[in-house]
Amino acid sequence: MSNHYYSDKPQTAHDRKTTEVVLRGYSLRLVTDAGVFSKNGIDYGSRVLIDAMELQSGAQVLDVGCGYGPIGLTAAKLVPDGHVTMIDINERAVELSRENAKENGISNVTIMQSNLLTGIKRHDFDVILTNPPIRAGKETVHAIFEQSYHHLKTGGTLWIVIQKKQGAPSAKAKLESLFTRVEEVTKDKGYRIFKAVKEE
């Protein structure tokens, strides 16, 4: 199983590429590699999430399954007075995210390897963002939702992108079992963006 993007140490031979993208008005130069999610460029779902996500000034943000960093690094650009913690189980993805943060002069980030949210000690995030690893299975995806609930402060929001055909209805039902308020913010080419709010 060590050649999946959700393995901790991918064994795939390196195949580094540099891609230049504009996300939310910011130009980013991102290095990708084999053995990480969407290595040939930012996947459509991540783009839909990046365009939809709402971050308040000074927000404390967590990006779960950060890959090589497009979502988390864009978030860091959007909240220069806030902080973004970026986590991934994949060691190669974590190294790429660190490299990409440095390359783009982004310093308001903490990037670390973590299996789901087990390595995270804070429980006061304003926003958690995730394009969950669907191929890792429903249990893993639902575990991200459960753990995210406990790491959000009251009033905090969890933003998820998921394709209808990859389990959006069951994901929504799971979110509704945890959060009092779940909204479908947008849909685009079969991708759904859900925003779950942790209320009192």
CSV table of N, CA and C in Angstrom, one decimal, residues 126 149 152-160 175 178-183 185 194-200:
chain,number,residue,atom,x,y,z
A,126,ASP,N,-10.3,28.3,14.1
A,126,ASP,CA,-11.5,29.0,13.6
A,126,ASP,C,-12.0,28.3,12.4
A,149,TYR,N,-14.3,18.1,14.4
A,149,TYR,CA,-15.3,18.7,15.3
A,149,TYR,C,-14.7,19.1,16.7
A,152,LEU,N,-12.2,22.3,16.6
A,152,LEU,CA,-12.8,23.6,16.3
A,152,LEU,C,-13.2,24.3,17.6
A,153,LYS,N,-13.0,25.6,17.6
A,153,LYS,CA,-13.6,26.4,18.7
A,153,LYS,C,-15.1,26.5,18.4
A,154,THR,N,-15.9,26.9,19.4
A,154,THR,CA,-17.3,27.2,19.2
A,154,THR,C,-17.4,28.3,18.2
A,155,GLY,N,-18.3,28.1,17.2
A,155,GLY,CA,-18.4,29.1,16.2
A,155,GLY,C,-17.5,28.8,15.0
A,156,GLY,N,-16.6,27.8,15.1
A,156,GLY,CA,-15.7,27.5,14.1
A,156,GLY,C,-16.4,26.7,12.9
A,157,THR,N,-15.7,26.7,11.8
A,157,THR,CA,-16.3,26.1,10.6
A,157,THR,C,-15.4,25.0,10.0
A,158,LEU,N,-16.0,24.0,9.5
A,158,LEU,CA,-15.3,22.9,8.8
A,158,LEU,C,-15.7,23.0,7.3
A,159,TRP,N,-14.8,23.2,6.4
A,159,TRP,CA,-15.1,23.2,5.0
A,159,TRP,C,-14.6,22.0,4.3
A,160,ILE,N,-15.4,21.3,3.5
A,160,ILE,CA,-15.1,20.1,2.8
A,160,ILE,C,-15.5,20.2,1.4
A,175,LEU,N,-21.8,14.6,8.7
A,175,LEU,CA,-21.6,15.9,9.2
A,175,LEU,C,-22.8,16.4,10.0
A,178,LEU,N,-22.9,15.3,13.5
A,178,LEU,CA,-21.9,15.9,14.4
A,178,LEU,C,-22.2,17.4,14.7
A,179,PHE,N,-22.6,18.1,13.6
A,179,PHE,CA,-22.7,19.6,13.6
A,179,PHE,C,-24.2,20.0,13.6
A,180,THR,N,-24.5,21.0,14.3
A,180,THR,CA,-25.9,21.5,14.3
A,180,THR,C,-26.3,22.2,13.0
A,181,ARG,N,-25.3,22.7,12.3
A,181,ARG,CA,-25.6,23.4,11.0
A,181,ARG,C,-24.6,23.0,9.9
A,182,VAL,N,-25.2,22.5,8.8
A,182,VAL,CA,-24.4,22.0,7.7
A,182,VAL,C,-25.0,22.7,6.4
A,183,GLU,N,-24.2,23.4,5.7
A,183,GLU,CA,-24.8,24.1,4.5
A,183,GLU,C,-24.0,23.5,3.3
A,185,VAL,N,-22.6,25.0,0.3
A,185,VAL,CA,-22.2,26.3,-0.1
A,185,VAL,C,-22.3,26.5,-1.6
A,194,PHE,N,-19.3,21.6,1.4
A,194,PHE,CA,-20.1,21.7,2.6
A,194,PHE,C,-19.3,22.5,3.6
A,195,LYS,N,-20.1,23.3,4.3
A,195,LYS,CA,-19.6,24.1,5.4
A,195,LYS,C,-20.4,23.7,6.7
A,196,ALA,N,-19.7,23.2,7.7
A,196,ALA,CA,-20.3,22.7,8.9
A,196,ALA,C,-19.9,23.7,10.0
A,197,VAL,N,-20.9,24.2,10.7
A,197,VAL,CA,-20.6,25.2,11.8
A,197,VAL,C,-20.8,24.5,13.2
A,198,LYS,N,-19.8,24.7,14.0
A,198,LYS,CA,-19.8,24.2,15.4
A,198,LYS,C,-20.5,25.2,16.3
A,199,GLU,N,-21.8,25.0,16.6
A,199,GLU,CA,-22.5,26.0,17.4
A,199,GLU,C,-22.5,25.6,18.8
A,200,GLU,N,-23.0,26.5,19.7
A,200,GLU,CA,-23.0,26.2,21.2
A,200,GLU,C,-23.8,24.9,21.4
